[in-house]
Amino acid sequence: MEDKEKLLETILECKDKSEYRIYAYCLMGNHIHILLILEKEDLGMAMILIGASYEYWYNFKYDRVGHLFQDRYKSEVA
């Protein structure tokens, strides 16, 4: 549970830096769905910031190295 809470905290922390608005999210067992509106940065930069921040914390916590997320994020225009 702490890992999911930290991911949500990271998304909220990065929100101020990347200036996006979160409309909805759903944390699944092995991935996340997130609906947001970008105001400053493009989606790629916002996702890199979220992913890198969370990955750094996770790798430190579990004393591991390397990538945490398998695939690149996917984006669809609604």
mmCIF file of C-alpha atoms in Angstrom:
data_model
loop_
_atom_site.group_PDB
_atom_site.id
_atom_site.type_symbol
_atom_site.label_atom_id
_atom_site.label_comp_id
_atom_site.label_asym_id
_atom_site.label_seq_id
_atom_site.Cartn_x
_atom_site.Cartn_y
_atom_site.Cartn_z
ATOM 1 C CA MET A 1 0.000 0.000 0.000
ATOM 2 C CA GLU A 2 2.862 2.398 0.762
ATOM 3 C CA ASP A 3 4.136 2.079 -2.830
ATOM 4 C CA LYS A 4 0.768 3.119 -4.298
ATOM 5 C CA GLU A 5 0.489 6.002 -1.848
ATOM 6 C CA LYS A 6 3.969 7.183 -2.854
ATOM 7 C CA LEU A 7 3.036 7.007 -6.544
ATOM 8 C CA LEU A 8 -0.024 9.183 -5.913
ATOM 9 C CA GLU A 9 2.083 11.581 -3.853
ATOM 10 C CA THR A 10 4.623 11.775 -6.693
ATOM 11 C CA ILE A 11 1.886 12.524 -9.241
ATOM 12 C CA LEU A 12 0.616 15.346 -7.023
ATOM 13 C CA GLU A 13 4.110 16.746 -6.429
ATOM 14 C CA CYS A 14 4.895 16.749 -10.154
ATOM 15 C CA LYS A 15 1.537 18.420 -10.840
ATOM 16 C CA ASP A 16 2.858 21.743 -9.530
ATOM 17 C CA LYS A 17 6.052 21.536 -11.611
ATOM 18 C CA SER A 18 4.437 20.456 -14.878
ATOM 19 C CA GLU A 19 1.204 22.385 -14.368
ATOM 20 C CA TYR A 20 -1.346 19.740 -15.297
ATOM 21 C CA ARG A 21 -4.827 19.141 -13.950
ATOM 22 C CA ILE A 22 -5.828 15.657 -12.846
ATOM 23 C CA TYR A 23 -9.393 14.669 -13.663
ATOM 24 C CA ALA A 24 -9.310 10.963 -12.811
ATOM 25 C CA TYR A 25 -6.947 8.118 -12.049
ATOM 26 C CA CYS A 26 -7.154 4.414 -11.412
ATOM 27 C CA LEU A 27 -4.285 2.484 -9.851
ATOM 28 C CA MET A 28 -4.277 -1.097 -11.101
ATOM 29 C CA GLY A 29 -2.123 -3.960 -9.888
ATOM 30 C CA ASN A 30 0.535 -3.429 -12.539
ATOM 31 C CA HIS A 31 -0.269 -0.099 -14.211
ATOM 32 C CA ILE A 32 -2.108 3.183 -13.830
ATOM 33 C CA HIS A 33 -4.776 4.971 -15.840
ATOM 34 C CA ILE A 34 -4.680 8.746 -15.541
ATOM 35 C CA LEU A 35 -6.755 11.450 -17.189
ATOM 36 C CA LEU A 36 -5.153 14.875 -17.123
ATOM 37 C CA ILE A 37 -5.078 18.170 -18.974
ATOM 38 C CA LEU A 38 -1.690 19.685 -19.787
ATOM 39 C CA GLU A 39 -1.129 23.387 -19.336
ATOM 40 C CA LYS A 40 2.631 23.938 -19.541
ATOM 41 C CA GLU A 41 4.757 20.954 -20.613
ATOM 42 C CA ASP A 42 4.011 18.315 -23.174
ATOM 43 C CA LEU A 43 2.838 14.898 -22.022
ATOM 44 C CA GLY A 44 6.190 13.223 -22.564
ATOM 45 C CA MET A 45 8.021 15.566 -20.215
ATOM 46 C CA ALA A 46 5.339 15.284 -17.529
ATOM 47 C CA MET A 47 5.450 11.468 -17.668
ATOM 48 C CA ILE A 48 9.255 11.437 -17.553
ATOM 49 C CA LEU A 49 9.167 13.606 -14.431
ATOM 50 C CA ILE A 50 6.610 11.368 -12.719
ATOM 51 C CA GLY A 51 8.317 8.135 -13.766
ATOM 52 C CA ALA A 52 11.851 9.193 -12.886
ATOM 53 C CA SER A 53 10.849 10.602 -9.493
ATOM 54 C CA TYR A 54 8.930 7.490 -8.486
ATOM 55 C CA GLU A 55 11.547 5.120 -9.919
ATOM 56 C CA TYR A 56 14.321 6.814 -7.935
ATOM 57 C CA TRP A 57 12.357 6.421 -4.669
ATOM 58 C CA TYR A 58 11.325 2.822 -5.436
ATOM 59 C CA ASN A 59 14.857 1.699 -6.370
ATOM 60 C CA PHE A 60 16.281 3.295 -3.231
ATOM 61 C CA LYS A 61 13.619 1.708 -1.012
ATOM 62 C CA TYR A 62 14.116 -1.813 -2.379
ATOM 63 C CA ASP A 63 17.889 -1.497 -2.957
ATOM 64 C CA ARG A 64 17.640 -2.172 -6.670
ATOM 65 C CA VAL A 65 18.857 -0.618 -9.915
ATOM 66 C CA GLY A 66 17.461 -0.320 -13.415
ATOM 67 C CA HIS A 67 14.175 0.454 -15.053
ATOM 68 C CA LEU A 68 10.959 0.067 -13.129
ATOM 69 C CA PHE A 69 8.425 0.530 -15.909
ATOM 70 C CA GLN A 70 8.463 -1.909 -18.822
ATOM 71 C CA ASP A 71 6.858 0.048 -21.631
ATOM 72 C CA ARG A 72 6.488 3.667 -22.607
ATOM 73 C CA TYR A 73 3.263 5.385 -21.635
ATOM 74 C CA LYS A 74 0.418 5.422 -24.131
ATOM 75 C CA SER A 75 -1.627 8.495 -24.917
ATOM 76 C CA GLU A 76 -4.990 8.944 -26.624
ATOM 77 C CA VAL A 77 -6.703 12.169 -27.532
ATOM 78 C CA ALA A 78 -10.262 12.198 -26.243
#
